[in-house]
Coordinates of C-alpha atoms in Angstrom, one line a residue:
M1 CA -29.2 72.9 80.9
E2 CA -27.8 69.6 80.3
I3 CA -24.1 69.3 80.7
P4 CA -22.3 67.7 77.8
V5 CA -20.4 64.4 78.4
K6 CA -17.1 64.9 76.7
K7 CA -13.6 63.4 76.1
I8 CA -10.5 65.4 77.1
G9 CA -9.5 65.8 73.4
E10 CA -13.1 67.5 72.8
F11 CA -12.7 70.1 75.5
V12 CA -13.3 73.7 74.6
K13 CA -12.5 76.8 76.6
G14 CA -15.4 78.1 78.6
E15 CA -17.6 75.2 78.5
R16 CA -18.9 73.0 81.3
V17 CA -18.3 69.2 81.0
E18 CA -18.8 66.0 82.7
G19 CA -17.2 62.6 82.1
F20 CA -15.2 59.6 83.4
F21 CA -11.7 60.1 83.8
L22 CA -8.5 58.4 85.2
L23 CA -6.7 60.2 87.9
K24 CA -3.0 59.9 87.2
S25 CA -2.0 61.8 90.1
V26 CA -3.5 63.8 93.1
T27 CA -1.3 66.5 94.8
L28 CA -2.3 68.8 97.8
K29 CA -0.7 72.3 97.3
T30 CA -0.9 75.7 98.9
T31 CA -1.5 79.0 97.3
N32 CA 1.4 81.5 97.3
S33 CA -1.0 84.2 98.7
G34 CA -3.0 83.4 101.7
G35 CA -1.8 79.8 102.1
K36 CA -5.0 78.3 101.0
K37 CA -4.9 74.4 100.3
Y38 CA -6.1 73.3 96.9
L39 CA -5.7 70.1 94.8
D40 CA -3.8 69.5 91.5
L41 CA -5.2 66.5 89.6
V42 CA -3.7 65.0 86.4
L43 CA -6.9 63.7 84.5
S44 CA -6.6 61.2 81.5
D45 CA -8.5 59.3 79.1
K46 CA -7.7 57.6 75.6
T47 CA -7.6 61.1 74.1
G48 CA -5.1 63.0 76.3
D49 CA -4.5 64.5 79.8
I50 CA -5.6 67.7 81.3
L51 CA -4.6 69.4 84.6
G52 CA -7.5 69.6 87.0
K53 CA -7.9 72.2 89.8
V54 CA -9.9 71.6 93.0
W55 CA -10.0 75.2 94.6
E56 CA -12.5 74.4 97.3
I57 CA -11.7 71.0 99.0
K58 CA -14.8 69.1 100.3
P59 CA -15.2 66.0 102.1
E60 CA -16.1 64.1 98.9
H61 CA -12.5 65.0 97.6
E62 CA -11.0 63.0 100.3
E63 CA -11.7 59.9 98.1
L64 CA -9.8 61.1 95.2
K65 CA -7.0 58.7 94.8
S66 CA -4.5 58.2 91.7
N67 CA -4.9 55.4 89.3
T68 CA -8.8 55.4 89.9
V69 CA -11.5 56.4 87.6
F70 CA -13.9 59.0 88.8
K71 CA -16.9 60.8 87.4
I72 CA -16.0 64.6 87.4
R73 CA -17.8 67.7 86.4
G74 CA -16.2 71.2 85.8
T75 CA -15.5 74.2 83.5
V76 CA -12.7 74.3 81.1
N77 CA -10.3 77.2 81.7
S78 CA -7.2 78.3 80.1
W79 CA -4.0 79.3 82.0
Q80 CA -0.9 80.6 80.3
G81 CA -2.1 79.1 76.9
T82 CA -2.9 75.5 78.4
L83 CA -6.3 74.2 79.1
Q84 CA -7.3 73.3 82.5
L85 CA -10.5 71.9 84.1
K86 CA -11.7 73.7 87.3
V87 CA -13.3 70.6 89.1
E88 CA -16.7 71.3 90.7
H89 CA -17.7 67.8 91.5
A90 CA -16.1 64.4 91.7
S91 CA -17.7 61.1 92.5
K92 CA -16.6 57.3 92.7
V93 CA -17.9 55.1 89.7
T94 CA -20.3 52.5 90.4
E95 CA -20.8 49.0 89.1
E96 CA -23.8 50.6 87.1
D97 CA -21.3 52.8 85.2
N98 CA -19.7 49.5 83.6
I99 CA -16.1 51.2 83.7
N100 CA -13.2 49.2 82.1
L101 CA -9.9 50.7 83.3
D102 CA -8.3 49.8 79.9
D103 CA -10.6 52.2 78.2
F104 CA -8.9 55.1 79.9
V105 CA -5.2 54.1 79.4
Q106 CA -3.4 55.6 76.5
S107 CA -1.1 53.2 74.9
A108 CA 1.2 52.5 72.0
P109 CA -0.6 51.8 68.5
Y110 CA 1.1 48.3 68.4
T111 CA 1.0 45.5 70.8
S112 CA 4.1 45.3 73.1
D113 CA 4.7 41.8 71.7
E114 CA 4.8 43.2 68.3
M115 CA 7.2 45.9 69.2
F116 CA 9.5 43.8 71.4
N117 CA 9.7 41.1 68.5
T118 CA 10.9 44.1 66.2
I119 CA 13.7 45.0 68.5
K120 CA 14.6 41.4 69.1
D121 CA 14.7 40.6 65.3
T122 CA 17.0 43.7 64.8
V123 CA 19.4 42.4 67.3
D124 CA 19.4 38.8 65.9
N125 CA 20.4 40.3 62.6
M126 CA 23.4 42.1 63.9
N127 CA 26.9 41.1 62.9
D128 CA 29.0 42.3 65.8
I129 CA 28.8 39.4 68.4
D130 CA 29.8 41.6 71.4
I131 CA 27.0 44.1 70.7
K132 CA 24.5 41.3 70.1
N133 CA 25.4 39.7 73.3
I134 CA 25.1 42.9 75.4
L135 CA 21.7 43.9 73.8
N136 CA 20.3 40.2 74.3
R137 CA 21.2 40.4 78.0
V138 CA 19.8 43.9 78.5
L139 CA 16.6 42.8 76.8
E140 CA 16.4 39.7 78.9
I141 CA 16.8 41.6 82.1
N142 CA 14.4 44.4 81.3
K143 CA 11.8 42.6 79.2
D144 CA 9.1 42.4 81.8
K145 CA 8.9 46.1 82.7
L146 CA 9.6 47.2 79.0
M147 CA 6.4 45.6 77.9
Y148 CA 4.5 48.6 79.7
Y149 CA 6.9 51.2 80.6
P150 CA 6.4 54.7 79.2
A151 CA 9.5 56.8 77.8
A152 CA 8.8 59.7 80.0
K153 CA 6.7 60.7 82.9
S154 CA 4.8 63.6 81.3
N155 CA 6.4 64.3 77.8
H156 CA 6.9 62.5 74.6
H157 CA 5.7 58.8 74.5
S158 CA 4.3 59.1 78.2
I159 CA 1.8 56.2 77.5
K160 CA 1.6 52.4 78.1
G161 CA 4.4 50.7 76.0
G162 CA 5.8 54.3 75.2
L163 CA 9.4 53.1 75.7
L164 CA 9.0 50.2 73.1
Y165 CA 7.3 52.5 70.6
H166 CA 10.0 55.2 70.8
I167 CA 12.7 52.5 70.3
T168 CA 10.9 50.8 67.4
T169 CA 10.1 54.0 65.6
M170 CA 13.8 55.2 66.0
L171 CA 14.8 51.7 64.6
K172 CA 12.7 52.4 61.5
L173 CA 14.3 55.9 61.0
A174 CA 17.7 54.5 61.6
E175 CA 17.3 51.7 59.0
N176 CA 16.5 54.3 56.4
I177 CA 19.0 56.9 57.3
C178 CA 21.8 54.2 57.2
V179 CA 21.0 53.6 53.6
I180 CA 21.6 57.2 52.8
Y181 CA 24.7 57.5 55.2
D182 CA 26.2 54.1 54.3
F183 CA 29.4 54.6 56.1
L184 CA 27.8 54.4 59.4
N185 CA 28.1 51.2 61.5
R186 CA 24.6 49.9 61.7
D187 CA 25.0 47.8 64.5
L188 CA 26.3 50.8 66.8
V189 CA 23.4 53.0 65.5
Y190 CA 20.8 50.3 66.2
A191 CA 22.5 49.4 69.6
G192 CA 22.5 53.2 70.6
V193 CA 18.8 53.4 69.9
I194 CA 18.1 50.4 71.9
L195 CA 20.2 51.3 74.8
H196 CA 19.7 55.2 74.9
D197 CA 16.6 55.2 77.3
M198 CA 16.6 51.8 78.5
A199 CA 17.7 52.9 82.0
K200 CA 14.4 54.8 82.3
I201 CA 13.1 51.5 83.7
K202 CA 15.3 52.1 86.7
E203 CA 14.9 55.9 86.7
M204 CA 11.1 56.1 87.1
S205 CA 8.6 54.0 89.1
S206 CA 5.7 53.0 86.7
N207 CA 2.6 50.8 87.2
E208 CA 1.3 48.3 84.6
M209 CA -0.8 51.1 83.2
G210 CA 2.3 53.0 82.1
I211 CA 1.6 55.7 84.8
V212 CA 4.7 57.0 86.5
D213 CA 4.2 57.7 90.2
E214 CA 7.4 59.1 90.9
Y215 CA 11.2 58.9 90.1
T216 CA 13.2 56.4 92.0
L217 CA 16.0 57.4 94.6
E218 CA 18.6 56.3 92.1
G219 CA 16.9 57.8 89.3
T220 CA 16.6 61.2 90.9
L221 CA 20.2 61.2 92.2
L222 CA 21.9 59.8 89.1
G223 CA 19.6 60.0 86.2
H224 CA 18.9 57.4 83.3
I225 CA 22.0 58.3 81.5
T226 CA 24.4 57.5 84.4
Q227 CA 22.2 54.4 85.2
G228 CA 22.5 53.4 81.4
I229 CA 26.3 53.5 81.1
K230 CA 26.8 51.7 84.5
E231 CA 24.4 48.9 83.2
I232 CA 26.3 48.7 79.9
E233 CA 29.6 48.4 81.9
V234 CA 28.3 45.7 84.2
I235 CA 26.7 43.5 81.3
G236 CA 29.7 44.1 79.0
K237 CA 32.0 42.6 81.4
E238 CA 29.5 39.8 82.3
V239 CA 29.5 38.7 78.6
N240 CA 33.2 39.3 78.2
A241 CA 32.7 42.0 75.4
D242 CA 35.6 44.1 74.0
S243 CA 36.4 47.0 76.0
K244 CA 36.3 49.2 73.1
I245 CA 32.8 48.0 72.3
I246 CA 31.6 48.8 75.7
M247 CA 33.2 52.2 75.7
L248 CA 31.5 53.2 72.3
L249 CA 28.1 52.0 73.4
Q250 CA 28.7 54.0 76.8
H251 CA 29.8 57.2 74.8
M252 CA 26.4 56.9 72.7
V253 CA 24.2 56.9 75.8
L254 CA 26.4 59.4 77.5
S255 CA 26.3 61.9 74.7
H256 CA 22.8 61.5 73.3
H257 CA 21.3 64.6 75.0
Y258 CA 24.0 66.6 73.4
E259 CA 24.3 69.5 76.1
P260 CA 25.5 69.4 79.7
E261 CA 22.4 71.3 80.8
Y262 CA 20.3 68.4 79.4
G263 CA 22.4 65.7 81.0
S264 CA 25.1 64.9 78.6
P265 CA 28.6 65.9 79.9
V266 CA 30.1 65.3 76.4
K267 CA 28.9 65.8 73.0
P268 CA 29.0 63.1 70.3
L269 CA 32.5 62.3 69.0
I270 CA 31.7 59.5 66.8
P271 CA 29.0 59.9 63.7
E272 CA 26.7 57.1 65.2
A273 CA 26.4 59.0 68.3
E274 CA 25.6 62.2 66.5
M275 CA 23.0 60.4 64.5
L276 CA 21.5 58.9 67.5
H277 CA 20.9 62.3 69.0
Y278 CA 18.9 63.6 66.0
L279 CA 16.8 60.3 65.7
D280 CA 15.8 60.8 69.3
V281 CA 15.1 64.5 68.9
M282 CA 13.2 63.9 65.7
D283 CA 11.1 61.0 67.1
A284 CA 10.3 63.0 70.3
R285 CA 9.3 66.1 68.5
M286 CA 7.3 64.3 65.7
Y287 CA 5.3 62.5 68.5
D288 CA 4.4 65.7 70.4
M289 CA 3.5 67.6 67.1
K290 CA 1.2 64.8 66.0
K291 CA -0.4 64.7 69.4
A292 CA -0.9 68.5 69.2
I293 CA -2.4 68.2 65.7
K294 CA -4.8 65.4 66.9
E295 CA -6.0 67.7 69.8
T296 CA -6.4 70.8 67.6
K297 CA -9.1 71.8 65.3
E298 CA -8.3 72.3 61.6
N299 CA -6.9 75.7 60.6
E300 CA -6.4 76.6 64.4
F301 CA -3.3 76.6 66.7
S302 CA -2.8 74.2 69.6
E303 CA -2.2 75.3 73.2
R304 CA 1.4 76.0 74.0
I305 CA 3.4 72.8 74.1
W306 CA 6.1 72.8 76.9
S307 CA 8.2 70.1 75.4
L308 CA 8.3 72.2 72.0
D309 CA 9.7 75.2 73.6
S310 CA 6.1 76.5 74.4
R311 CA 5.4 76.6 70.7
R312 CA 1.7 76.5 69.4
I313 CA 1.4 74.1 66.5
Y314 CA -0.8 74.9 63.4
N315 CA -3.1 72.3 62.1
H316 CA -3.1 73.0 58.5
G317 CA -5.5 70.2 57.9
M318 CA -3.4 68.8 54.9
Y319 CA -1.7 65.6 56.6
E320 CA -1.8 62.3 55.3
K321 CA -4.6 60.1 56.6
N322 CA -2.6 57.0 57.1
N323 CA -3.1 57.2 61.1

């Protein structure tokens, strides 16, 4: 019986599949019972990611390396409501396979140049000179990595250009919300959006495909919130910004996770910071829900989504067809 060649987004529980996949990570692990060694693989293509399991390690598996495309055959299983691939065979691609690495990299729907220019235009139209100077310096320092960095290792916007995509989508939300709540200081809201996750560039180590290999030492010990308020302090003083402006921007970054258990030692104490938190949550959750819907057949429930409190999202099939 011929094994179907499928994309990850087309996988169905119980079927055997074959295809070309990018290995985002390869981790050697040991079972709790018996101490048997096995491999955890994170497989990826344009349609999504899936965890692969190699229960029987063979000599051929020694060639498995992250950031490399392999031809893989296996059986789709489900574990705790999430699809996995039990890997039966893996082989290196050859020239005859005519593989282009970019075909396997998930990326934002807009070019990095387009998204960066959207952010830059927002800054150029600000009124507060201190906020403008801080943001221009932050963008100048971080531009090269910002063009390809994801917003997360595995959750929302964990794609090439994901951080830019997250910021620009939030800016669109902020622009409309500030029309309704017109007492808000637009410059503060927009600045909070641009700055809130910027230090993820220092928190994570990513290659130019937008794949995070690991967290940096500073990122692990301090986290992006601490790194972010530190950068605002340094740059604010460098451009001679007013101390109150520096403190307000730091407060927005410091409080945007809202709860101590999520990394924020204080809750928002100004309305712009409160709004930033909900803009962030809204965009992250809508991204994950849209992704779940795309990967789920009409009138069915998705697998459990960890980032959405392990909820299963229902695809009712009545969505707008804009994207």
